[in-house]
Short mmCIF file of C-alpha atoms and ligand atoms in Angstrom, two decimals:
data_model
loop_
_atom_site.label_atom_id
_atom_site.label_comp_id
_atom_site.label_asym_id
_atom_site.label_seq_id
_atom_site.Cartn_x
_atom_site.Cartn_y
_atom_site.Cartn_z
CA GLY A 18 8.74 17.84 -9.17
CA SER A 19 10.10 20.38 -6.89
CA GLY A 20 12.54 20.66 -3.92
CA ARG A 21 14.29 17.40 -2.90
CA THR A 22 12.29 15.23 -5.50
CA SER A 23 13.72 16.89 -8.39
CA SER A 24 17.06 15.57 -7.96
CA VAL A 25 15.65 11.92 -8.41
CA VAL A 26 14.08 10.68 -11.49
CA GLY A 27 10.29 11.12 -10.74
CA TRP A 28 7.12 11.95 -12.78
CA GLU A 29 9.32 14.01 -15.20
CA ALA A 30 10.75 10.57 -16.41
CA VAL A 31 7.26 8.93 -17.25
CA ARG A 32 7.60 8.04 -20.80
CA GLU A 33 5.46 5.85 -23.13
CA PRO A 34 6.49 2.20 -22.70
CA ARG A 35 9.06 0.99 -25.21
CA ALA A 36 7.77 -2.77 -25.73
CA SER A 37 9.39 -3.94 -29.00
CA SER A 38 6.33 -5.58 -30.29
CA THR A 39 3.51 -3.15 -29.74
CA PRO A 40 1.08 -5.55 -28.18
CA SER A 41 -2.59 -5.26 -28.94
CA THR A 42 -4.66 -4.93 -26.11
CA ASN A 43 -8.48 -5.67 -25.24
CA HIS A 44 -10.76 -3.34 -23.59
CA LYS A 45 -9.15 -3.94 -20.27
CA GLY A 46 -5.85 -3.26 -21.43
CA VAL A 47 -5.20 -6.99 -21.17
CA CYS A 48 -2.77 -8.26 -23.80
CA LEU A 49 -3.82 -10.58 -26.58
CA VAL A 50 -0.92 -11.24 -28.91
CA ALA A 51 1.67 -14.06 -28.55
CA ASP A 52 5.30 -12.63 -28.34
CA HIS A 53 6.43 -9.77 -26.35
CA ASN A 54 9.62 -8.27 -25.47
CA PHE A 55 9.99 -5.92 -22.51
CA ASP A 56 12.67 -4.26 -20.46
CA LEU A 57 11.20 -6.03 -17.45
CA VAL A 58 9.16 -9.05 -17.11
CA ILE A 59 7.53 -9.54 -13.66
CA LEU A 60 5.98 -12.74 -12.53
CA GLY A 61 3.24 -12.16 -9.97
CA ALA A 62 1.43 -8.99 -9.32
CA GLY A 63 1.08 -8.86 -5.49
CA SER A 64 2.74 -5.88 -3.45
CA GLY A 65 6.32 -6.93 -4.64
CA GLY A 66 5.45 -7.46 -8.28
CA TYR A 67 3.08 -4.51 -8.77
CA ALA A 68 5.52 -2.12 -6.84
CA ALA A 69 8.33 -3.13 -9.22
CA ALA A 70 6.12 -2.61 -12.30
CA LEU A 71 4.85 0.77 -11.14
CA ARG A 72 8.35 2.18 -10.30
CA ALA A 73 9.95 0.53 -13.31
CA SER A 74 7.46 2.02 -15.50
CA GLN A 75 8.02 5.55 -13.75
CA LEU A 76 11.57 5.11 -14.69
CA GLY A 77 11.05 4.63 -18.32
CA MET A 78 11.20 0.79 -18.48
CA SER A 79 8.64 -1.06 -20.49
CA VAL A 80 6.99 -3.64 -18.29
CA GLY A 81 5.07 -6.93 -18.89
CA LEU A 82 3.43 -7.99 -15.59
CA ILE A 83 2.00 -11.48 -15.54
CA GLU A 84 -0.64 -12.48 -13.12
CA LYS A 85 -2.95 -15.58 -12.96
CA ASP A 86 -5.41 -14.25 -10.55
CA LYS A 87 -6.07 -10.46 -9.71
CA VAL A 88 -3.48 -7.57 -9.54
CA GLY A 89 -3.02 -6.75 -6.02
CA GLY A 90 -2.18 -10.23 -4.74
CA THR A 91 -2.58 -11.68 -1.38
CA CYS A 92 -2.41 -8.49 0.52
CA LEU A 93 -5.47 -6.67 -1.27
CA HIS A 94 -7.62 -9.76 -1.88
CA VAL A 95 -7.15 -11.99 1.12
CA GLY A 96 -4.46 -10.45 3.43
CA CYS A 97 -4.00 -7.00 4.76
CA ILE A 98 -6.91 -5.01 3.47
CA PRO A 99 -9.95 -7.56 4.01
CA THR A 100 -8.63 -8.45 7.57
CA LYS A 101 -8.24 -4.99 8.58
CA ALA A 102 -12.00 -4.11 7.31
CA LEU A 103 -13.17 -7.06 9.60
CA LEU A 104 -11.05 -5.56 12.51
CA HIS A 105 -12.63 -2.31 12.04
CA ALA A 106 -16.04 -3.79 12.14
CA ALA A 107 -14.88 -5.63 15.35
CA GLU A 108 -13.72 -2.28 16.85
CA VAL A 109 -17.31 -0.97 16.00
CA ALA A 110 -18.94 -3.73 17.80
CA ASP A 111 -16.76 -3.35 20.92
CA SER A 112 -17.76 0.37 20.68
CA ALA A 113 -21.44 -0.43 21.03
CA ARG A 114 -20.74 -3.33 23.59
CA HIS A 115 -18.90 -0.82 25.89
CA SER A 116 -20.84 2.16 25.05
CA GLU A 117 -21.96 2.55 28.67
CA MET A 118 -18.46 3.18 29.85
CA PHE A 119 -18.71 6.60 28.07
CA GLY A 120 -22.34 7.41 29.36
CA VAL A 121 -23.60 6.35 25.99
CA LYS A 122 -26.77 4.26 25.70
CA ALA A 123 -26.28 1.73 22.99
CA SER A 124 -26.24 -1.97 22.67
CA LEU A 125 -24.84 -4.67 20.33
CA GLU A 126 -27.86 -6.34 18.71
CA GLY A 127 -25.60 -8.64 16.90
CA ILE A 128 -23.36 -9.12 14.07
CA ASP A 129 -24.84 -9.37 10.30
CA LEU A 130 -21.66 -11.02 8.78
CA PRO A 131 -22.93 -10.75 5.13
CA ALA A 132 -23.23 -7.01 5.68
CA VAL A 133 -19.74 -6.82 7.37
CA ASN A 134 -18.36 -8.81 4.24
CA ALA A 135 -20.21 -6.46 1.93
CA TYR A 136 -18.55 -3.61 3.49
CA ARG A 137 -15.24 -5.21 3.36
CA ASP A 138 -15.65 -6.45 -0.30
CA GLY A 139 -16.72 -2.94 -1.29
CA ILE A 140 -13.23 -1.60 0.02
CA VAL A 141 -11.19 -4.56 -1.76
CA THR A 142 -13.22 -3.87 -5.04
CA SER A 143 -12.70 -0.16 -4.98
CA LYS A 144 -8.82 -0.61 -4.32
CA HIS A 145 -8.50 -3.30 -6.90
CA LYS A 146 -10.07 -0.94 -9.48
CA GLY A 147 -7.94 1.89 -8.45
CA LEU A 148 -4.80 -0.36 -8.83
CA GLN A 149 -5.95 -1.72 -12.15
CA GLY A 150 -6.28 1.88 -13.32
CA LEU A 151 -2.97 3.06 -12.13
CA ILE A 152 -1.19 0.00 -13.82
CA LYS A 153 -2.96 0.86 -17.02
CA ALA A 154 -2.23 4.62 -16.63
CA ARG A 155 1.43 3.93 -16.09
CA GLY A 156 1.67 2.29 -19.60
CA ILE A 157 2.32 -1.40 -18.05
CA THR A 158 1.12 -4.38 -19.99
CA THR A 159 -0.71 -6.88 -17.85
CA ILE A 160 -0.58 -10.31 -19.09
CA GLU A 161 -3.40 -12.73 -17.59
CA GLY A 162 -2.44 -16.27 -16.97
CA GLU A 163 0.03 -18.64 -15.17
CA GLY A 164 3.54 -18.23 -15.81
CA LYS A 165 6.41 -20.46 -15.80
CA LEU A 166 9.91 -19.43 -16.05
CA ILE A 167 11.72 -21.20 -19.07
CA SER A 168 14.87 -19.32 -19.36
CA PRO A 169 16.57 -16.53 -17.52
CA THR A 170 14.90 -13.98 -19.85
CA THR A 171 11.59 -15.90 -20.55
CA VAL A 172 8.27 -16.54 -19.04
CA GLN A 173 5.75 -18.89 -20.70
CA VAL A 174 2.36 -17.89 -20.33
CA GLY A 175 0.13 -20.62 -22.05
CA GLU A 176 0.98 -20.45 -25.58
CA ASP A 177 2.80 -17.13 -25.22
CA THR A 178 6.24 -16.31 -24.37
CA VAL A 179 7.17 -13.39 -22.83
CA THR A 180 10.82 -11.94 -22.67
CA GLY A 181 12.48 -9.51 -20.69
CA LYS A 182 15.89 -7.95 -20.42
CA ASN A 183 15.40 -8.78 -16.83
CA VAL A 184 12.99 -10.95 -14.95
CA VAL A 185 11.47 -10.36 -11.41
CA LEU A 186 10.05 -13.52 -9.66
CA ALA A 187 7.12 -12.23 -7.24
CA THR A 188 4.93 -15.20 -6.89
CA GLY A 189 4.16 -14.79 -3.14
CA SER A 190 3.10 -17.10 -0.46
CA TYR A 191 0.34 -19.55 0.48
CA PRO A 192 -1.08 -20.57 3.86
CA ARG A 193 1.23 -23.43 5.26
CA THR A 194 -0.02 -26.23 7.23
CA LEU A 195 1.69 -28.82 9.58
CA PRO A 196 2.54 -32.41 8.38
CA GLY A 197 -0.73 -34.60 8.94
CA LEU A 198 -2.77 -31.57 9.19
CA ASP A 199 -5.10 -31.48 6.20
CA ILE A 200 -7.07 -28.30 5.32
CA GLY A 201 -10.70 -28.99 4.55
CA GLY A 202 -14.10 -29.20 6.22
CA ARG A 203 -13.86 -27.55 9.50
CA VAL A 204 -9.99 -27.16 9.36
CA ILE A 205 -9.61 -24.09 7.49
CA THR A 206 -6.88 -21.20 6.67
CA SER A 207 -7.20 -17.48 6.55
CA GLU A 208 -8.40 -17.85 3.00
CA GLN A 209 -11.52 -19.86 4.02
CA ALA A 210 -11.97 -17.75 7.30
CA LEU A 211 -12.59 -14.90 4.96
CA GLN A 212 -15.18 -16.70 3.14
CA LEU A 213 -17.34 -17.58 6.36
CA ASP A 214 -20.88 -16.14 5.90
CA TYR A 215 -21.59 -16.55 9.62
CA VAL A 216 -19.98 -15.87 13.00
CA PRO A 217 -18.91 -19.31 14.48
CA LYS A 218 -19.77 -20.35 18.00
CA SER A 219 -16.31 -21.14 18.85
CA VAL A 220 -13.10 -21.32 17.05
CA ILE A 221 -9.54 -22.93 17.93
CA VAL A 222 -6.71 -20.78 16.41
CA LEU A 223 -3.69 -22.71 15.87
CA GLY A 224 -0.78 -20.45 15.90
CA GLY A 225 -0.35 -17.27 18.10
CA GLY A 226 1.34 -15.05 15.46
CA VAL A 227 -0.08 -11.97 13.74
CA ILE A 228 -2.49 -13.66 11.44
CA GLY A 229 -3.83 -15.81 14.26
CA VAL A 230 -4.27 -13.06 16.95
CA GLU A 231 -5.75 -10.81 14.40
CA PHE A 232 -8.58 -13.46 13.46
CA ALA A 233 -8.89 -14.15 17.15
CA SER A 234 -9.54 -10.58 17.74
CA VAL A 235 -12.33 -10.11 15.14
CA TRP A 236 -13.98 -13.24 16.26
CA ARG A 237 -14.14 -12.45 20.01
CA SER A 238 -15.50 -9.04 19.08
CA PHE A 239 -18.19 -10.80 17.13
CA GLY A 240 -18.97 -13.07 20.17
CA THR A 241 -17.19 -16.23 19.31
CA GLU A 242 -15.43 -18.28 21.97
CA VAL A 243 -11.75 -18.46 20.94
CA THR A 244 -8.96 -20.49 22.14
CA ILE A 245 -5.46 -20.04 20.62
CA VAL A 246 -2.89 -22.88 20.55
CA GLU A 247 0.82 -21.53 20.43
CA GLY A 248 3.80 -23.97 20.64
CA LEU A 249 6.09 -21.13 21.68
CA PRO A 250 6.01 -19.68 25.15
CA HIS A 251 4.18 -16.50 24.10
CA LEU A 252 1.49 -14.92 21.96
CA VAL A 253 3.01 -12.61 19.15
CA PRO A 254 6.38 -14.28 19.80
CA ALA A 255 8.29 -12.21 17.34
CA GLU A 256 7.69 -9.28 19.59
CA ASP A 257 9.55 -7.92 22.52
CA GLU A 258 8.71 -10.29 25.49
CA SER A 259 7.33 -7.46 27.52
CA VAL A 260 4.92 -6.71 24.65
CA SER A 261 3.91 -10.39 24.50
CA LYS A 262 3.18 -10.47 28.34
CA GLN A 263 1.01 -7.34 28.07
CA PHE A 264 -0.72 -8.69 25.16
CA GLU A 265 -1.50 -11.93 26.90
CA ARG A 266 -3.07 -10.17 29.89
CA ALA A 267 -5.24 -7.96 27.56
CA TYR A 268 -6.43 -11.13 25.72
CA ARG A 269 -7.13 -12.97 28.89
CA LYS A 270 -9.20 -9.75 30.07
CA ARG A 271 -11.01 -10.08 26.67
CA GLY A 272 -12.03 -13.68 27.46
CA ILE A 273 -9.67 -15.21 24.84
CA ASN A 274 -8.37 -18.43 26.01
CA PHE A 275 -5.00 -19.63 25.04
CA SER A 276 -2.41 -22.48 25.69
CA LEU A 277 1.22 -21.73 25.28
CA GLY A 278 4.31 -23.66 24.99
CA VAL A 279 2.63 -26.94 24.26
CA ARG A 280 2.60 -28.06 20.52
CA PHE A 281 -0.37 -29.30 18.45
CA GLN A 282 -0.62 -33.16 17.87
CA SER A 283 -3.67 -33.80 15.94
CA VAL A 284 -7.37 -33.04 15.00
CA THR A 285 -10.21 -34.84 14.46
CA GLN A 286 -13.55 -33.53 12.83
CA ASN A 287 -17.11 -34.57 12.56
CA ASP A 288 -20.32 -32.87 11.56
CA SER A 289 -20.51 -30.78 14.68
CA GLY A 290 -16.97 -29.70 15.27
CA VAL A 291 -13.20 -30.42 15.68
CA VAL A 292 -11.44 -31.93 18.62
CA VAL A 293 -7.65 -30.70 18.90
CA THR A 294 -5.19 -32.72 20.72
CA LEU A 295 -1.97 -31.34 22.07
CA GLU A 296 1.11 -33.22 22.65
CA ASP A 297 0.49 -33.12 26.34
CA GLY A 298 -2.72 -34.97 25.79
CA GLN A 299 -5.01 -31.85 26.59
CA THR A 300 -7.86 -31.62 24.27
CA PHE A 301 -9.84 -28.58 22.83
CA GLU A 302 -13.18 -28.65 21.18
CA ALA A 303 -14.91 -25.96 18.78
CA GLU A 304 -16.78 -25.45 15.74
CA LEU A 305 -13.79 -24.78 13.45
CA LEU A 306 -9.89 -24.94 13.56
CA LEU A 307 -8.14 -22.09 11.91
CA VAL A 308 -4.69 -23.10 11.00
CA ALA A 309 -2.23 -19.93 11.28
CA VAL A 310 1.03 -21.42 11.32
CA GLY A 311 2.61 -19.29 8.75
CA ARG A 312 3.17 -19.01 4.99
CA GLY A 313 5.26 -20.81 2.62
CA PRO A 314 6.75 -19.73 -0.61
CA ARG A 315 4.66 -20.06 -3.78
CA THR A 316 7.33 -21.56 -6.19
CA GLU A 317 6.31 -25.09 -6.99
CA GLY A 318 6.34 -26.06 -10.62
CA MET A 319 7.14 -22.53 -11.91
CA GLY A 320 10.45 -23.49 -13.33
CA PHE A 321 12.63 -21.72 -11.18
CA GLU A 322 14.96 -24.64 -10.38
CA GLU A 323 15.11 -26.05 -13.99
CA VAL A 324 16.51 -22.54 -14.88
CA GLY A 325 19.11 -22.88 -12.10
CA VAL A 326 17.74 -20.43 -9.65
CA GLU A 327 19.07 -21.37 -6.35
CA MET A 328 16.43 -22.05 -3.71
CA ASP A 329 16.10 -23.54 -0.17
CA ARG A 330 12.97 -25.56 0.54
CA GLY A 331 10.92 -23.43 -1.94
CA TRP A 332 12.35 -20.09 -1.00
CA VAL A 333 14.29 -18.14 -3.42
CA LEU A 334 17.77 -17.17 -2.30
CA THR A 335 18.83 -13.57 -3.26
CA ASP A 336 21.66 -11.42 -2.32
CA GLU A 337 21.11 -8.28 -0.27
CA ARG A 338 20.60 -6.53 -3.78
CA LEU A 339 17.57 -9.10 -4.42
CA ARG A 340 19.69 -10.75 -7.21
CA THR A 341 19.33 -14.54 -7.46
CA ASN A 342 22.37 -16.43 -8.56
CA VAL A 343 20.99 -16.27 -12.29
CA PRO A 344 22.19 -13.02 -13.96
CA GLY A 345 19.15 -10.81 -14.73
CA VAL A 346 16.79 -12.61 -12.55
CA PHE A 347 15.69 -10.83 -9.19
CA ALA A 348 13.21 -11.96 -6.56
CA VAL A 349 10.97 -9.77 -4.22
CA GLY A 350 8.36 -10.17 -1.54
CA ASP A 351 7.41 -13.08 0.38
CA ILE A 352 9.44 -15.73 -1.65
CA VAL A 353 12.50 -14.11 -0.22
CA PRO A 354 13.12 -15.61 3.19
CA GLY A 355 12.44 -12.81 6.03
CA VAL A 356 9.60 -10.91 7.35
CA GLN A 357 6.47 -11.31 5.14
CA LEU A 358 4.92 -7.95 5.04
CA ALA A 359 3.34 -6.04 2.41
CA HIS A 360 5.46 -2.97 2.69
CA ARG A 361 8.55 -5.03 2.47
CA GLY A 362 7.17 -6.31 -0.88
CA PHE A 363 6.62 -2.73 -1.95
CA GLN A 364 10.16 -1.75 -0.98
CA HIS A 365 11.70 -4.66 -2.71
CA GLY A 366 9.93 -4.03 -5.86
CA ILE A 367 11.05 -0.19 -5.79
CA PHE A 368 14.50 -1.45 -5.01
CA VAL A 369 14.89 -3.65 -8.03
CA ALA A 370 13.35 -1.12 -10.41
CA GLU A 371 15.76 1.57 -8.92
CA GLU A 372 18.69 -0.87 -9.26
CA LEU A 373 17.92 -1.56 -12.72
CA ALA A 374 17.81 2.05 -13.50
CA GLY A 375 21.04 2.47 -12.09
CA LEU A 376 19.96 4.63 -9.15
CA ASN A 377 21.94 2.52 -6.55
CA PRO A 378 18.93 2.25 -4.03
CA GLN A 379 19.84 1.72 -0.08
CA VAL A 380 19.78 -1.88 0.80
CA ILE A 381 16.59 -2.98 2.90
CA ASN A 382 17.49 -4.19 6.34
CA ASP A 383 14.67 -6.57 7.52
CA GLU A 384 15.54 -5.67 11.07
CA TYR A 385 14.24 -2.17 10.56
CA ILE A 386 11.14 -2.79 8.93
CA PRO A 387 8.11 -1.51 11.10
CA LYS A 388 5.51 -4.19 12.21
CA VAL A 389 1.85 -3.80 13.28
CA THR A 390 -0.38 -6.43 14.66
CA TYR A 391 -3.95 -4.89 14.23
CA SER A 392 -5.62 -6.77 16.96
CA GLU A 393 -7.40 -5.30 20.02
CA PRO A 394 -5.08 -4.03 21.61
CA GLU A 395 -2.62 -3.30 18.83
CA VAL A 396 0.90 -4.08 18.59
CA ALA A 397 3.49 -1.76 16.84
CA SER A 398 7.39 -2.41 16.65
CA VAL A 399 10.34 -1.42 14.79
CA GLY A 400 13.94 -2.24 15.33
CA LEU A 401 15.71 -4.53 18.04
CA SER A 402 13.79 -5.95 20.81
CA GLU A 403 15.38 -5.66 24.28
CA ALA A 404 16.77 -9.14 24.10
CA LYS A 405 18.38 -8.65 20.75
CA ALA A 406 19.70 -5.26 21.95
CA VAL A 407 21.46 -6.89 24.97
CA GLU A 408 22.67 -9.70 22.78
CA ARG A 409 24.51 -7.10 20.41
CA PHE A 410 25.55 -4.52 22.84
CA GLY A 411 25.57 -6.20 26.06
CA GLU A 412 23.45 -5.10 29.35
CA ASP A 413 25.43 -2.06 30.04
CA GLY A 414 25.57 -1.03 26.51
CA ILE A 415 21.78 -0.28 26.15
CA ALA A 416 19.21 1.93 28.03
CA VAL A 417 15.66 1.06 28.13
CA TYR A 418 12.65 3.34 29.15
CA ASP A 419 8.99 1.95 29.11
CA TYR A 420 6.35 4.47 29.34
CA ASN A 421 3.11 3.41 30.62
CA LEU A 422 -0.02 4.73 28.57
CA ALA A 423 -1.66 5.37 31.80
CA GLY A 424 0.19 8.59 31.88
CA ASN A 425 -1.00 9.65 28.50
CA GLY A 426 -4.28 11.41 28.39
CA LYS A 427 -5.45 10.49 25.06
CA SER A 428 -5.18 6.77 25.86
CA HIS A 429 -6.91 7.32 29.14
CA ILE A 430 -9.83 9.01 27.24
CA LEU A 431 -9.97 5.85 24.74
CA GLU A 432 -9.89 3.68 28.15
CA THR A 433 -6.87 1.64 26.64
CA ALA A 434 -3.95 0.09 28.65
CA GLY A 435 -0.47 -0.44 27.13
CA SER A 436 3.01 1.01 27.05
CA ILE A 437 5.58 2.44 24.74
CA LYS A 438 9.22 1.06 25.19
CA VAL A 439 12.26 2.90 23.70
CA ILE A 440 15.57 1.06 23.51
CA ARG A 441 18.82 3.12 22.88
CA GLN A 442 22.57 2.36 22.71
CA VAL A 443 24.30 4.28 25.60
CA ASP A 444 25.45 7.48 24.08
CA GLY A 445 24.10 6.17 20.85
CA PRO A 446 20.91 5.96 18.46
CA ILE A 447 17.52 4.73 19.13
CA LEU A 448 17.58 0.94 18.41
CA GLY A 449 14.06 -0.10 19.06
CA VAL A 450 10.45 1.05 19.58
CA HIS A 451 7.93 -1.45 21.10
CA MET A 452 4.25 -0.30 21.63
CA ILE A 453 1.00 -1.88 22.58
CA GLY A 454 -2.47 -0.23 23.19
CA ALA A 455 -5.29 0.75 21.05
CA ARG A 456 -4.50 2.45 17.93
CA VAL A 457 -0.65 2.38 18.36
CA GLY A 458 -0.20 1.08 14.93
CA GLU A 459 -0.84 4.71 13.77
CA LEU A 460 2.30 5.88 15.80
CA ILE A 461 4.77 3.56 14.09
CA GLY A 462 5.46 6.17 11.50
CA GLU A 463 7.46 8.46 13.75
CA ALA A 464 9.12 5.42 15.66
CA GLN A 465 10.24 4.03 12.33
CA VAL A 466 11.72 7.49 11.11
CA ALA A 467 13.69 7.73 14.37
CA VAL A 468 15.03 4.21 14.28
CA ASN A 469 15.87 4.11 10.40
CA TRP A 470 17.43 7.73 10.87
CA ASP A 471 19.67 6.36 13.58
CA ALA A 472 18.47 9.25 15.40
CA TYR A 473 19.68 9.92 18.87
CA PRO A 474 16.97 10.51 21.70
CA GLU A 475 18.54 14.00 22.11
CA ASP A 476 17.74 14.77 18.45
CA VAL A 477 14.05 13.75 18.68
CA ALA A 478 13.20 14.98 22.22
CA PRO A 479 12.97 18.51 21.38
CA LEU A 480 10.32 17.82 18.51
CA LEU A 481 6.84 18.71 19.51
CA HIS A 482 3.94 16.35 19.78
CA ALA A 483 0.43 17.61 19.76
CA HIS A 484 -1.58 17.57 23.11
CA PRO A 485 -3.65 15.59 23.70
CA THR A 486 -2.49 12.56 21.44
CA GLN A 487 -1.31 9.14 21.91
CA ASN A 488 1.57 10.37 19.88
CA GLU A 489 2.68 12.44 22.89
CA ALA A 490 3.49 9.08 24.60
CA LEU A 491 6.20 8.37 22.22
CA GLY A 492 7.40 11.92 22.76
CA GLU A 493 7.38 11.44 26.64
CA ALA A 494 9.44 7.92 26.06
CA PHE A 495 12.08 9.90 23.83
CA LEU A 496 12.18 12.90 26.41
CA ALA A 497 12.70 10.27 29.26
CA ILE A 498 15.26 8.40 27.48
CA ALA A 499 17.21 11.49 26.69
CA GLY A 500 17.32 12.16 30.41
CA LYS A 501 14.51 14.80 30.78
CA PRO A 502 11.23 13.26 31.38
CA LEU A 503 8.25 15.81 31.54
CA HIS A 504 5.16 13.93 32.82
CA ALA A 505 7.08 11.08 34.28
CA LEU A 506 9.86 10.64 37.18
P1 FAD B 614 1.42 -11.95 -3.00
O1 FAD B 614 0.83 -10.79 -2.63
O2 FAD B 614 1.07 -13.40 -2.70
O3 FAD B 614 1.26 -11.88 -4.64
C1 FAD B 614 1.87 -12.89 -5.49
C2 FAD B 614 1.04 -12.80 -6.83
O4 FAD B 614 1.58 -13.72 -7.70
C3 FAD B 614 -0.42 -13.46 -6.47
O5 FAD B 614 -1.42 -12.41 -7.09
C4 FAD B 614 -0.46 -14.76 -7.38
O6 FAD B 614 -1.79 -14.91 -8.01
C5 FAD B 614 0.56 -14.57 -8.44
N1 FAD B 614 1.32 -15.49 -8.91
C6 FAD B 614 1.76 -16.62 -8.16
N2 FAD B 614 2.27 -17.54 -9.07
C7 FAD B 614 2.04 -16.98 -10.35
C8 FAD B 614 2.19 -17.70 -11.56
N3 FAD B 614 2.82 -18.80 -11.85
N4 FAD B 614 1.94 -17.00 -12.66
C9 FAD B 614 1.25 -15.72 -12.52
N5 FAD B 614 0.94 -15.36 -11.35
C10 FAD B 614 1.16 -15.84 -10.21
N6 FAD B 614 1.26 -7.72 5.37
C11 FAD B 614 1.13 -6.48 5.92
O7 FAD B 614 2.11 -5.76 5.60
N7 FAD B 614 0.20 -5.95 6.69
C12 FAD B 614 -0.93 -6.52 7.13
O8 FAD B 614 -1.75 -6.18 7.72
C13 FAD B 614 -1.08 -8.08 6.61
N8 FAD B 614 -1.88 -8.85 6.85
C14 FAD B 614 -2.16 -9.85 6.29
C15 FAD B 614 -3.25 -10.81 6.54
C16 FAD B 614 -3.38 -12.18 6.16
C17 FAD B 614 -4.54 -12.93 6.46
C18 FAD B 614 -2.43 -12.53 5.33
C19 FAD B 614 -2.44 -13.92 4.37
C20 FAD B 614 -1.32 -11.72 4.91
C21 FAD B 614 -1.20 -10.65 5.34
N9 FAD B 614 -0.12 -9.79 5.30
C22 FAD B 614 0.07 -8.49 5.76
C23 FAD B 614 1.08 -10.29 4.33
C24 FAD B 614 0.88 -9.67 3.04
O9 FAD B 614 -0.12 -9.94 2.27
C25 FAD B 614 2.20 -10.35 2.14
O10 FAD B 614 3.48 -10.06 2.58
C26 FAD B 614 2.20 -9.61 0.78
O11 FAD B 614 1.14 -9.93 -0.06
C27 FAD B 614 3.34 -10.26 -0.08
O12 FAD B 614 3.47 -9.70 -1.45
P2 FAD B 614 4.06 -10.63 -2.39
O13 FAD B 614 4.03 -9.67 -3.89
O14 FAD B 614 5.21 -11.20 -2.15
O15 FAD B 614 3.00 -11.90 -2.77
#
């Protein structure tokens, strides 16, 4: 290492693993023998589990990583990566559809979904191979099979017992449904939605959160009639209200229908479609119903309660250092109550490994985790919403600047509408950044650095932004809230 990285334990510390029984492995590096002892045993190889494994091995620990399905978990196989590939294909379709706007003569002949799926699966397969290679190269032992915690230091996998000085629970989440709403047939979750080999003519999406609106976006771009049913008053209800309202305008303009503030009551299905009834008696018909009402913890039958791990309705409770109440047992990722995002899982995993290595890592604050919704338009935010900031600091304690992307050259070139809102504490740091518009997800990096560094607008306002970029809009918002707007009044 060099410079700043040389002060922390980095690549220099990579050592051969110290598993006390040297396990024999098959040609894939998969473990075959019965008893193993490791410094760290990790149950589940999704974002949280594999990140813990990679960092722990880097720090010299021997690691046993137990996975019943595929390393990479939800995010790689049925979450982040495949959905973003579909969203990119959707963007290409929209570019063809709107090409005339830019003077280009092209037309959208149709969507070959099997070919879209092949493109998507190629990405997933390649990333999966890369991850398997990395895990192997770091000397991590992968143990295939379903694990069950049988003591604070032991996981049973089939006939094998795997023992660790410490154990990390990282079993992730599953698509939840509502009481009385059974998944099957034409009533599907995101997992079945990714398996479809045709573009449905019409879909009802139950849930206007991130997963629901992303699928709605893909399908609309592919030509589907989409209706979103959201029981809360807004789409993307976890976002700043002003962003939600702009999002709703954009979706309306795209011809995506939605019903807000009325809850789902029931669904019936037959050979040709589904009929959804809301609590106010309204009904909607479509070919499919996608249930996207959130994800629950995947912890049932895994022995956690029996070993004495404190839980709440299936969630594993931890303190801020991700320790469960059972000494030596940690939990990371989606099973820990909070925002369910892959990068939170990564950071949890890194945290636990560094904690065990005695590096005293910084506690992860859920409030400052960047969030991106990859629909068209995109939504990206970090930190406090305006409502939250007012709640905490009072109306007079904060200042808000909302920069309209209409003033940004590159956004105009892309013909996208939207805005970037910056919230600061009066005479204090930037508390939140909330963005909407095409491609704004790529701007979250600078926003999250500013918020997580407790930067003052005055600190970041002098930093340059290349022209013409959408990134300049964030620069303009920082300039404006620091009291010196350039291209605005
Ligand atoms: P998981 O990834 O669920 O991994 C848990 C692993 O544990 C799985 O591989 C499972 O097979 C294994 N396992 C479970 N029980 C056992 C057992 N008993 N024995 C052995 N193995 C077991 N997040 C983002 O940040 N960005 C996105 O764009 C994004 N898009 C998403 C889109 C969709 C459709 C979905 C569903 C999710 C998306 N997410 C996204 C969320 C993200 O996928 C999760 O936050 C992340 O995968 C959580 O990681 P995890 O390690 O906690 O759990």
